[in-house]
XYZ file of C-alpha atoms in Angstrom:
582
model
C 138.708 -88.083 -49.319
C 138.815 -91.711 -50.465
C 135.859 -92.644 -52.619
C 135.312 -95.751 -50.490
C 134.013 -93.655 -47.592
C 132.137 -90.923 -49.460
C 128.792 -92.526 -48.610
C 129.691 -92.772 -44.911
C 130.973 -89.190 -44.894
C 127.844 -87.868 -46.598
C 125.486 -89.635 -44.207
C 127.534 -88.877 -41.086
C 128.059 -85.178 -41.806
C 124.447 -84.787 -42.950
C 123.072 -86.189 -39.713
C 125.512 -84.204 -37.536
C 124.774 -80.909 -39.320
C 121.034 -81.636 -39.325
C 121.020 -82.415 -35.596
C 122.954 -79.254 -34.708
C 121.057 -76.824 -36.914
C 117.715 -78.512 -36.282
C 118.249 -77.993 -32.556
C 119.274 -74.356 -33.081
C 116.169 -73.761 -35.210
C 113.990 -75.232 -32.474
C 115.609 -72.960 -29.882
C 114.792 -69.989 -32.132
C 111.165 -71.209 -32.246
C 111.496 -72.173 -35.902
C 110.528 -75.557 -37.381
C 113.492 -78.003 -37.313
C 113.247 -78.394 -41.099
C 114.562 -74.815 -41.427
C 117.701 -76.023 -39.665
C 117.914 -78.997 -42.036
C 117.736 -76.665 -45.035
C 120.479 -74.439 -43.584
C 122.610 -77.537 -42.969
C 122.193 -78.499 -46.623
C 123.179 -75.018 -47.814
C 126.350 -75.137 -45.705
C 127.219 -78.578 -47.099
C 126.553 -77.581 -50.701
C 129.019 -76.513 -53.403
C 128.015 -72.836 -53.216
C 129.316 -72.225 -49.682
C 132.866 -72.648 -48.288
C 133.833 -75.582 -46.111
C 132.856 -79.232 -46.370
C 131.177 -80.182 -49.644
C 129.105 -83.352 -49.533
C 128.567 -85.680 -52.450
C 125.459 -84.161 -54.038
C 124.650 -87.233 -56.129
C 124.737 -89.527 -53.095
C 122.751 -87.052 -51.003
C 120.109 -86.865 -53.725
C 119.708 -90.641 -53.841
C 119.540 -90.873 -50.052
C 116.938 -88.114 -50.108
C 114.919 -90.119 -52.617
C 114.983 -92.947 -50.080
C 113.505 -90.573 -47.533
C 110.719 -89.564 -49.917
C 109.989 -93.231 -50.682
C 109.809 -94.236 -47.009
C 107.736 -91.204 -46.054
C 105.222 -91.771 -48.851
C 105.131 -95.454 -47.915
C 104.247 -94.444 -44.352
C 101.458 -92.205 -45.628
C 100.077 -95.067 -47.696
C 100.036 -97.303 -44.604
C 97.560 -94.883 -43.008
C 95.614 -94.193 -46.203
C 93.222 -96.576 -47.909
C 92.087 -96.783 -51.506
C 88.555 -96.081 -50.225
C 89.691 -92.767 -48.751
C 91.321 -91.791 -52.045
C 88.053 -92.470 -53.836
C 86.106 -90.582 -51.158
C 87.990 -87.295 -51.761
C 88.038 -87.587 -55.560
C 85.157 -85.112 -55.903
C 87.316 -82.246 -54.662
C 90.866 -83.535 -55.179
C 90.663 -84.444 -58.882
C 88.972 -81.333 -60.347
C 90.698 -79.104 -57.809
C 94.223 -80.340 -58.519
C 93.785 -80.288 -62.301
C 92.298 -76.775 -62.331
C 94.939 -75.481 -59.932
C 97.791 -76.915 -62.046
C 96.376 -75.367 -65.228
C 95.821 -71.913 -63.716
C 99.132 -71.832 -61.815
C 100.975 -72.941 -64.962
C 99.354 -70.111 -66.926
C 100.545 -67.672 -64.262
C 104.043 -69.122 -64.624
C 103.894 -68.685 -68.408
C 102.809 -65.080 -67.935
C 105.622 -64.457 -65.448
C 108.236 -65.899 -67.806
C 106.892 -63.725 -70.639
C 107.662 -60.646 -68.522
C 111.241 -61.895 -68.265
C 111.506 -62.433 -72.002
C 111.552 -66.212 -71.889
C 109.935 -68.467 -74.480
C 106.777 -70.511 -74.137
C 108.737 -73.680 -73.335
C 110.564 -72.042 -70.429
C 107.276 -70.609 -69.187
C 105.609 -74.010 -69.309
C 108.412 -75.642 -67.313
C 108.449 -72.761 -64.820
C 104.672 -72.842 -64.412
C 104.518 -76.602 -63.934
C 107.415 -76.500 -61.456
C 105.731 -73.805 -59.379
C 102.293 -75.450 -59.558
C 103.107 -78.729 -57.792
C 103.604 -78.838 -54.016
C 105.858 -81.124 -51.999
C 104.097 -84.053 -50.384
C 106.958 -84.411 -47.892
C 106.577 -80.832 -46.647
C 102.790 -81.140 -46.542
C 102.918 -84.282 -44.422
C 105.319 -82.710 -41.949
C 103.009 -79.702 -41.615
C 99.874 -81.846 -41.187
C 101.568 -84.114 -38.636
C 102.644 -81.134 -36.515
C 99.014 -79.970 -36.403
C 97.394 -83.424 -36.031
C 95.503 -82.915 -39.290
C 96.618 -86.012 -41.214
C 93.493 -87.993 -40.296
C 91.075 -85.058 -40.560
C 88.809 -84.552 -43.583
C 90.762 -81.423 -44.555
C 94.049 -83.289 -44.259
C 92.760 -86.199 -46.344
C 91.615 -83.810 -49.062
C 94.998 -82.043 -49.077
C 96.900 -85.331 -49.367
C 94.540 -86.606 -52.066
C 94.969 -83.307 -53.931
C 98.756 -83.744 -53.953
C 98.484 -87.383 -55.064
C 96.513 -86.185 -58.107
C 99.192 -83.531 -58.700
C 101.874 -86.225 -58.580
C 99.981 -88.301 -61.142
C 99.684 -85.260 -63.390
C 103.421 -84.597 -63.082
C 104.171 -88.169 -64.168
C 102.343 -87.397 -67.400
C 104.129 -84.029 -67.717
C 107.547 -85.650 -67.356
C 106.727 -87.977 -70.230
C 105.222 -85.310 -72.479
C 107.907 -82.635 -72.063
C 110.596 -84.520 -74.034
C 108.063 -85.316 -76.763
C 107.025 -81.655 -77.009
C 110.496 -80.167 -76.502
C 111.150 -79.407 -80.159
C 107.716 -77.845 -80.659
C 108.224 -75.700 -77.555
C 111.467 -74.273 -78.922
C 114.143 -76.337 -77.179
C 117.674 -75.107 -77.863
C 119.195 -78.525 -77.184
C 117.802 -82.018 -77.181
C 118.650 -84.344 -74.331
C 118.621 -88.081 -74.421
C 115.060 -88.104 -73.176
C 113.999 -85.962 -76.065
C 115.778 -88.184 -78.579
C 114.098 -91.220 -77.110
C 110.658 -89.736 -77.583
C 111.289 -87.898 -80.849
C 110.392 -90.767 -83.134
C 107.108 -91.567 -81.384
C 103.813 -89.809 -82.219
C 102.501 -87.623 -79.401
C 99.132 -89.400 -79.215
C 100.888 -92.766 -78.928
C 103.188 -91.415 -76.205
C 100.201 -90.191 -74.173
C 98.314 -93.449 -74.720
C 101.267 -95.590 -73.623
C 101.824 -93.436 -70.544
C 98.177 -93.609 -69.502
C 98.142 -97.343 -70.166
C 101.207 -97.877 -67.963
C 99.835 -95.785 -65.115
C 96.463 -97.527 -65.421
C 98.102 -100.961 -65.411
C 100.069 -100.054 -62.294
C 96.933 -98.759 -60.550
C 95.000 -101.930 -61.420
C 97.793 -104.174 -60.153
C 98.177 -102.103 -56.987
C 94.457 -102.007 -56.185
C 93.357 -105.508 -57.215
C 96.418 -107.764 -57.089
C 98.388 -106.045 -54.309
C 95.904 -106.613 -51.453
C 95.986 -110.327 -52.162
C 99.747 -110.764 -52.464
C 101.313 -108.263 -50.041
C 99.349 -109.192 -46.854
C 100.003 -112.864 -47.651
C 103.745 -112.191 -47.895
C 103.716 -110.246 -44.623
C 101.859 -113.049 -42.863
C 104.296 -115.616 -44.256
C 107.272 -113.665 -42.920
C 105.623 -112.844 -39.579
C 105.124 -116.579 -38.989
C 108.899 -116.972 -38.813
C 108.940 -114.868 -35.646
C 112.066 -113.004 -36.777
C 111.744 -109.273 -36.054
C 114.641 -108.295 -38.288
C 113.320 -110.418 -41.154
C 109.900 -108.793 -40.822
C 111.389 -105.280 -40.889
C 113.572 -106.236 -43.841
C 110.553 -107.598 -45.698
C 108.575 -104.397 -45.079
C 111.418 -102.320 -46.533
C 111.875 -104.767 -49.400
C 108.204 -104.490 -50.344
C 108.229 -100.675 -50.090
C 111.444 -100.151 -52.043
C 110.790 -103.036 -54.435
C 107.360 -101.802 -55.482
C 108.659 -98.218 -55.744
C 111.577 -99.268 -57.946
C 109.477 -101.669 -60.026
C 106.788 -99.031 -60.529
C 109.413 -96.637 -61.879
C 111.234 -99.114 -64.103
C 108.217 -100.961 -65.491
C 105.353 -98.464 -65.390
C 107.193 -95.143 -65.503
C 105.611 -93.660 -62.356
C 107.685 -91.906 -59.710
C 109.399 -93.628 -56.785
C 107.249 -91.655 -54.345
C 103.990 -92.598 -56.030
C 104.982 -96.258 -56.220
C 105.884 -96.265 -52.525
C 102.593 -94.582 -51.627
C 100.579 -97.302 -53.379
C 102.785 -99.948 -51.715
C 101.711 -98.510 -48.352
C 98.047 -98.368 -49.410
C 98.212 -102.041 -50.394
C 99.960 -103.020 -47.157
C 97.378 -101.131 -45.094
C 94.911 -103.931 -45.884
C 96.947 -106.291 -43.695
C 96.349 -106.756 -39.966
C 100.101 -106.322 -39.599
C 100.106 -102.809 -41.087
C 100.465 -101.169 -37.656
C 103.568 -103.241 -36.979
C 104.964 -102.391 -40.427
C 104.380 -98.677 -39.713
C 106.122 -98.872 -36.345
C 109.117 -100.734 -37.782
C 109.625 -98.315 -40.684
C 109.032 -95.082 -38.723
C 112.636 -94.555 -37.496
C 113.976 -94.925 -41.033
C 111.276 -92.579 -42.359
C 112.300 -89.891 -39.895
C 116.026 -90.294 -40.514
C 115.922 -90.364 -44.312
C 113.302 -87.624 -44.648
C 115.860 -85.299 -43.029
C 118.197 -86.074 -45.932
C 115.542 -84.820 -48.332
C 115.671 -81.328 -46.841
C 119.463 -81.419 -46.724
C 119.647 -82.333 -50.407
C 117.300 -79.425 -51.226
C 119.607 -77.055 -49.367
C 122.647 -78.414 -51.197
C 121.111 -77.519 -54.569
C 120.521 -73.912 -53.566
C 122.846 -71.173 -54.822
C 122.377 -68.239 -52.398
C 123.863 -65.797 -54.934
C 120.586 -65.937 -56.908
C 119.074 -63.775 -54.152
C 121.539 -61.032 -55.099
C 121.592 -61.624 -58.848
C 117.819 -61.900 -59.412
C 116.034 -60.686 -56.255
C 112.896 -59.484 -58.050
C 112.543 -62.704 -60.039
C 112.870 -64.769 -56.860
C 110.273 -62.626 -55.083
C 107.911 -62.918 -58.048
C 108.224 -66.722 -58.072
C 107.742 -66.818 -54.317
C 104.637 -64.626 -54.595
C 103.188 -66.979 -57.205
C 103.830 -69.982 -54.948
C 102.470 -68.484 -51.736
C 99.759 -66.104 -52.895
C 98.918 -67.130 -56.464
C 98.601 -70.880 -55.923
C 96.988 -70.497 -52.513
C 94.363 -68.071 -53.791
C 93.596 -70.335 -56.764
C 93.213 -73.382 -54.515
C 91.049 -71.480 -52.019
C 88.714 -70.244 -54.745
C 88.462 -73.696 -56.341
C 87.486 -75.299 -53.027
C 84.787 -72.671 -52.491
C 83.528 -73.038 -56.081
C 83.198 -76.772 -55.455
C 80.985 -75.762 -52.498
C 83.220 -76.940 -49.697
C 83.755 -74.931 -46.483
C 86.097 -72.007 -45.946
C 88.118 -73.984 -43.417
C 88.926 -76.678 -45.979
C 89.820 -74.020 -48.532
C 92.279 -72.372 -46.128
C 93.863 -75.711 -45.177
C 94.350 -76.723 -48.825
C 95.618 -73.231 -49.691
C 98.250 -73.350 -46.935
C 99.188 -76.912 -47.916
C 99.958 -75.863 -51.496
C 101.955 -72.748 -50.577
C 105.307 -74.476 -51.187
C 107.062 -76.566 -53.846
C 109.413 -79.514 -53.633
C 110.638 -82.738 -55.141
C 108.724 -82.778 -58.443
C 109.652 -79.129 -59.012
C 113.360 -80.035 -58.907
C 112.853 -82.928 -61.309
C 110.888 -80.788 -63.759
C 113.431 -77.951 -63.575
C 116.325 -80.347 -64.165
C 114.547 -81.915 -67.130
C 113.764 -78.471 -68.550
C 117.433 -77.463 -68.387
C 118.606 -80.736 -69.966
C 116.122 -80.287 -72.823
C 117.191 -76.687 -73.396
C 113.754 -75.346 -72.520
C 114.633 -73.634 -69.241
C 117.680 -71.394 -68.717
C 119.990 -72.264 -65.833
C 118.912 -69.174 -63.903
C 115.347 -70.461 -64.144
C 116.384 -73.578 -62.229
C 118.065 -71.381 -59.586
C 114.900 -69.287 -59.254
C 112.785 -72.422 -58.783
C 115.188 -73.741 -56.138
C 115.179 -70.367 -54.363
C 111.376 -70.396 -54.412
C 111.386 -73.904 -52.967
C 113.799 -73.080 -50.142
C 111.985 -69.902 -49.163
C 108.462 -71.348 -49.477
C 109.366 -74.444 -47.431
C 110.959 -72.252 -44.774
C 107.971 -69.956 -44.340
C 105.269 -72.592 -44.885
C 104.653 -72.901 -41.103
C 103.921 -69.152 -41.078
C 101.435 -69.643 -43.917
C 99.630 -72.312 -41.894
C 99.624 -69.970 -38.904
C 98.169 -67.182 -41.055
C 95.512 -69.599 -42.374
C 94.497 -70.455 -38.804
C 94.225 -66.754 -37.937
C 92.253 -66.119 -41.131
C 89.841 -68.929 -40.305
C 89.170 -67.486 -36.834
C 88.721 -63.999 -38.250
C 86.357 -65.244 -40.957
C 84.342 -67.142 -38.357
C 84.150 -64.079 -36.141
C 83.133 -61.647 -38.897
C 80.719 -63.835 -40.908
C 79.648 -66.603 -38.481
C 76.462 -67.571 -40.335
C 78.158 -67.876 -43.715
C 81.145 -69.687 -42.186
C 78.897 -72.215 -40.475
C 76.538 -72.889 -43.376
C 78.584 -72.596 -46.587
C 79.690 -76.015 -47.795
C 78.432 -77.672 -44.612
C 76.316 -80.194 -46.532
C 79.142 -81.408 -48.765
C 81.611 -81.305 -45.890
C 79.236 -83.339 -43.766
C 78.747 -85.940 -46.497
C 82.509 -86.239 -47.002
C 83.150 -86.409 -43.255
C 80.519 -89.160 -42.903
C 82.002 -91.158 -45.774
C 85.518 -90.824 -44.386
C 84.140 -91.619 -40.939
C 82.516 -94.805 -42.226
C 85.782 -95.820 -43.881
C 87.698 -95.055 -40.706
C 85.117 -96.982 -38.657
C 85.625 -100.062 -40.844
C 89.378 -99.791 -40.370
C 89.009 -99.212 -36.630
C 86.635 -102.171 -36.355
C 89.133 -104.381 -38.121
C 91.839 -103.242 -35.710
C 89.465 -103.675 -32.787
C 88.652 -107.215 -33.845
C 92.358 -107.936 -34.106
C 92.983 -106.550 -30.616
C 89.951 -108.466 -29.349
C 91.423 -111.691 -30.679
C 94.666 -110.873 -28.888
C 92.813 -110.168 -25.653
C 90.678 -113.295 -25.975
C 93.852 -115.308 -26.453
C 95.248 -113.989 -23.165
C 91.917 -114.314 -21.331
C 91.463 -117.909 -22.463
C 95.108 -118.907 -22.121
C 96.778 -116.750 -19.403
C 99.934 -118.725 -20.124
C 100.594 -116.510 -23.182
C 100.724 -113.336 -21.099
C 104.382 -114.263 -20.529
C 105.313 -113.253 -24.098
C 105.204 -109.811 -25.737
C 102.598 -108.512 -28.183
C 104.613 -109.421 -31.282
C 104.918 -113.025 -30.065
C 101.173 -113.132 -29.392
C 100.520 -111.914 -32.942
C 102.870 -114.597 -34.193
C 100.881 -117.219 -32.302
C 97.648 -116.068 -33.933
C 99.337 -116.585 -37.298
C 100.836 -119.952 -36.332
C 97.653 -121.451 -34.869
C 95.684 -123.771 -37.123
C 91.976 -123.890 -36.231
C 90.143 -127.199 -35.969
C 86.637 -128.190 -34.922
C 85.289 -131.453 -33.549
C 81.838 -132.887 -32.894
C 80.763 -134.841 -29.767
C 82.225 -138.354 -29.811
C 84.975 -137.509 -32.322
C 88.415 -138.909 -31.415
C 90.992 -136.072 -31.463
C 94.082 -138.044 -30.468
C 94.611 -141.798 -30.678
C 96.936 -143.705 -28.393
C 100.196 -144.764 -30.062
C 100.157 -141.978 -32.677
C 103.185 -139.795 -33.204
C 102.815 -136.334 -31.673
C 101.769 -133.966 -34.458
C 100.931 -130.868 -32.413
C 99.810 -129.221 -29.209
C 96.067 -128.588 -28.831
C 94.567 -125.542 -27.083
C 90.853 -125.714 -26.275
C 89.122 -122.487 -27.303
C 85.578 -123.764 -26.676
C 83.840 -127.014 -25.776
C 85.286 -129.849 -23.703
C 87.259 -133.072 -24.243
C 87.864 -136.198 -22.237
C 91.269 -137.811 -21.789
C 90.429 -141.541 -21.542
C 92.553 -143.070 -18.797
C 92.185 -146.623 -17.521
C 90.808 -145.818 -14.105
C 88.947 -142.559 -14.625
C 88.646 -140.144 -17.593
C 89.914 -136.566 -17.147
C 87.788 -133.689 -18.413
C 89.517 -130.641 -19.988
C 87.640 -127.414 -20.709
C 88.359 -124.060 -22.466
C 91.731 -122.649 -21.494
C 93.294 -126.076 -21.089
C 95.696 -127.742 -23.500
C 96.835 -131.260 -24.242
C 99.307 -133.079 -26.454
C 102.372 -131.215 -25.218
C 104.130 -134.137 -23.503
C 104.616 -136.119 -26.703
C 106.179 -133.044 -28.313
C 108.443 -132.342 -25.327
C 109.596 -135.950 -24.976
C 109.539 -136.964 -28.636
C 107.538 -140.078 -27.690
C 104.180 -141.472 -28.816
C 100.683 -140.566 -27.669
C 99.809 -142.468 -24.492
C 96.080 -141.794 -24.238
C 93.002 -141.261 -26.380
C 91.337 -137.829 -26.320
C 87.650 -137.643 -27.322
C 85.397 -134.610 -27.761
C 82.390 -134.614 -25.456
C 80.968 -131.358 -26.802
C 81.195 -129.271 -29.950
C 84.820 -128.105 -29.743
C 87.069 -125.503 -31.322
C 90.821 -125.986 -31.049
C 93.893 -123.906 -31.829
C 96.670 -126.252 -32.898
C 100.383 -125.512 -32.811
C 101.978 -128.154 -35.029
C 105.239 -129.918 -34.183
C 107.591 -127.711 -36.194
C 105.983 -124.436 -35.097
C 105.879 -125.668 -31.495
C 109.603 -126.428 -31.471
C 110.580 -123.158 -33.213
C 108.327 -120.944 -31.092
C 109.299 -122.565 -27.804
C 112.996 -122.338 -28.672
C 112.597 -118.558 -29.067
C 110.674 -118.273 -25.792
C 112.424 -120.510 -23.244
C 110.410 -119.087 -20.341
C 107.203 -120.229 -22.017
C 108.697 -123.644 -22.748
C 109.670 -123.953 -19.087
C 106.146 -122.999 -18.000
C 104.598 -125.583 -20.350
C 107.048 -128.236 -19.147
C 106.257 -127.448 -15.498
C 102.517 -127.629 -16.139
C 102.952 -130.916 -17.974
C 105.037 -132.308 -15.112
C 102.433 -131.252 -12.549
C 99.747 -132.919 -14.606
C 101.837 -136.091 -14.828
C 102.328 -136.085 -11.051
C 98.572 -135.718 -10.531
C 98.029 -138.708 -12.789
C 100.604 -140.641 -10.806
C 98.522 -140.052 -7.712
C 95.685 -141.642 -9.635
C 97.913 -144.705 -9.901
C 98.473 -144.239 -13.613
C 102.114 -143.259 -14.006
C 102.277 -144.104 -17.725
C 99.006 -142.894 -19.205
C 98.725 -139.196 -18.458
C 96.626 -136.518 -20.016
C 99.748 -134.399 -20.395
C 101.416 -137.134 -22.397
C 98.530 -137.226 -24.796
């Protein structure tokens, strides 16, 4: 195959295989992602037939992870992250430490060194955020307190893995590496304490910029682009911000693409346009997240199930039972309810993207044998496949626990759960109120100016961004005769008087004036004076011309209304000085 079309071939075959096997999995009452994994295995180098470009598939999969984490960030606020810190931070750290120790113990049984055990343990300790989100979405748990805790837990895990990826090369020689990769050489000359300090400083700098600078810059950029009225430019800008921040976070601050994209979404969630950004990016999130599962399948060598069946089963048992039990116990020790413990336990009963990165780094540094990477990949494939069953078992366990020990189930952790639920509820209420106020503004716009009901919701949002507010006191002259038309005025409250020679014309809320000079390109032909305290929404000349050119039906309606007003003024024997021409 010509190299010029390898990208097209990889994407096309990936989507075709994913669609076919995803549908078959659904017909067999299995999650579609099982079909995606099978599609990846069939496209990989370890099975006969078509072999996709693994490097390209991996990069496309990274795009899926970025977009998916960006989407999560759009529905997650920094306040919610802080709200779940009491359980997510200590829980994730303790779970990583204990699961890693189990991995070290498992590797010791196989005769591996401490370095291999550390890489194995870390790889098996960190769950896949992509898989978790799919599972939570299918069960409508993303916005629940348990779902928020699970997502926050994995965000802390991701942060910990960023540090691990930096420290492994620096510690490779001490841990008994048989070969030193380029990463190890890069870190060899730097003291360990300095390496840790620099890493923490970079992550801290990124967090500070994301939390304090991002909410000021990103919403402003979105508003600037939305004012253009171009749908494709808005979508492009959303993707540019998501991918740009993710790439910049990796290159400058050393954090992962996924983590950078997540914080990009969190920052963008502060904008009133976040719901539009989420809707525009959703199709790409769904499409590219499929490529993540395909790329996982492509890495899998099925022969490891025959060569090392007991090792694979041991790793799988650690992932599903060991990690889950650790997480469940930690949640209970932190005095949170059984239900939350079971949800978090089921959420962590799988491994994913960071596990592959850690395993690959371990092999390149000579810490982990190649079969160790195959075992980790086998554990990932199998744990992702059966994760829906783990969630189902957790639901059954919760019902059984409630039935057998109802008093304990109802009371244990209820106080802390209630406090967390109230805090998350307050945060959600603030967000909902902001959205409600935005929708109220949209509705008020239509109620006051029924004319704008002719355009869609995106155009109405654009108008809210284009309008420039202005106030006037009684007796203040708004428009002077002979002036050049600078904009069209919409009366939101108060009243004005168009001063004609024979009789002034009163205009009240819902009316507009100044459009005729913009339509004709002429001068103002009448004075307009405020007779009450007034609030106006002004559409300036440039924005008027651009917006009306994109909505010809609205321009026609405005022109017709202006003509009718001019004809009414003609009946008043004033053919030249009309309120519409003002």
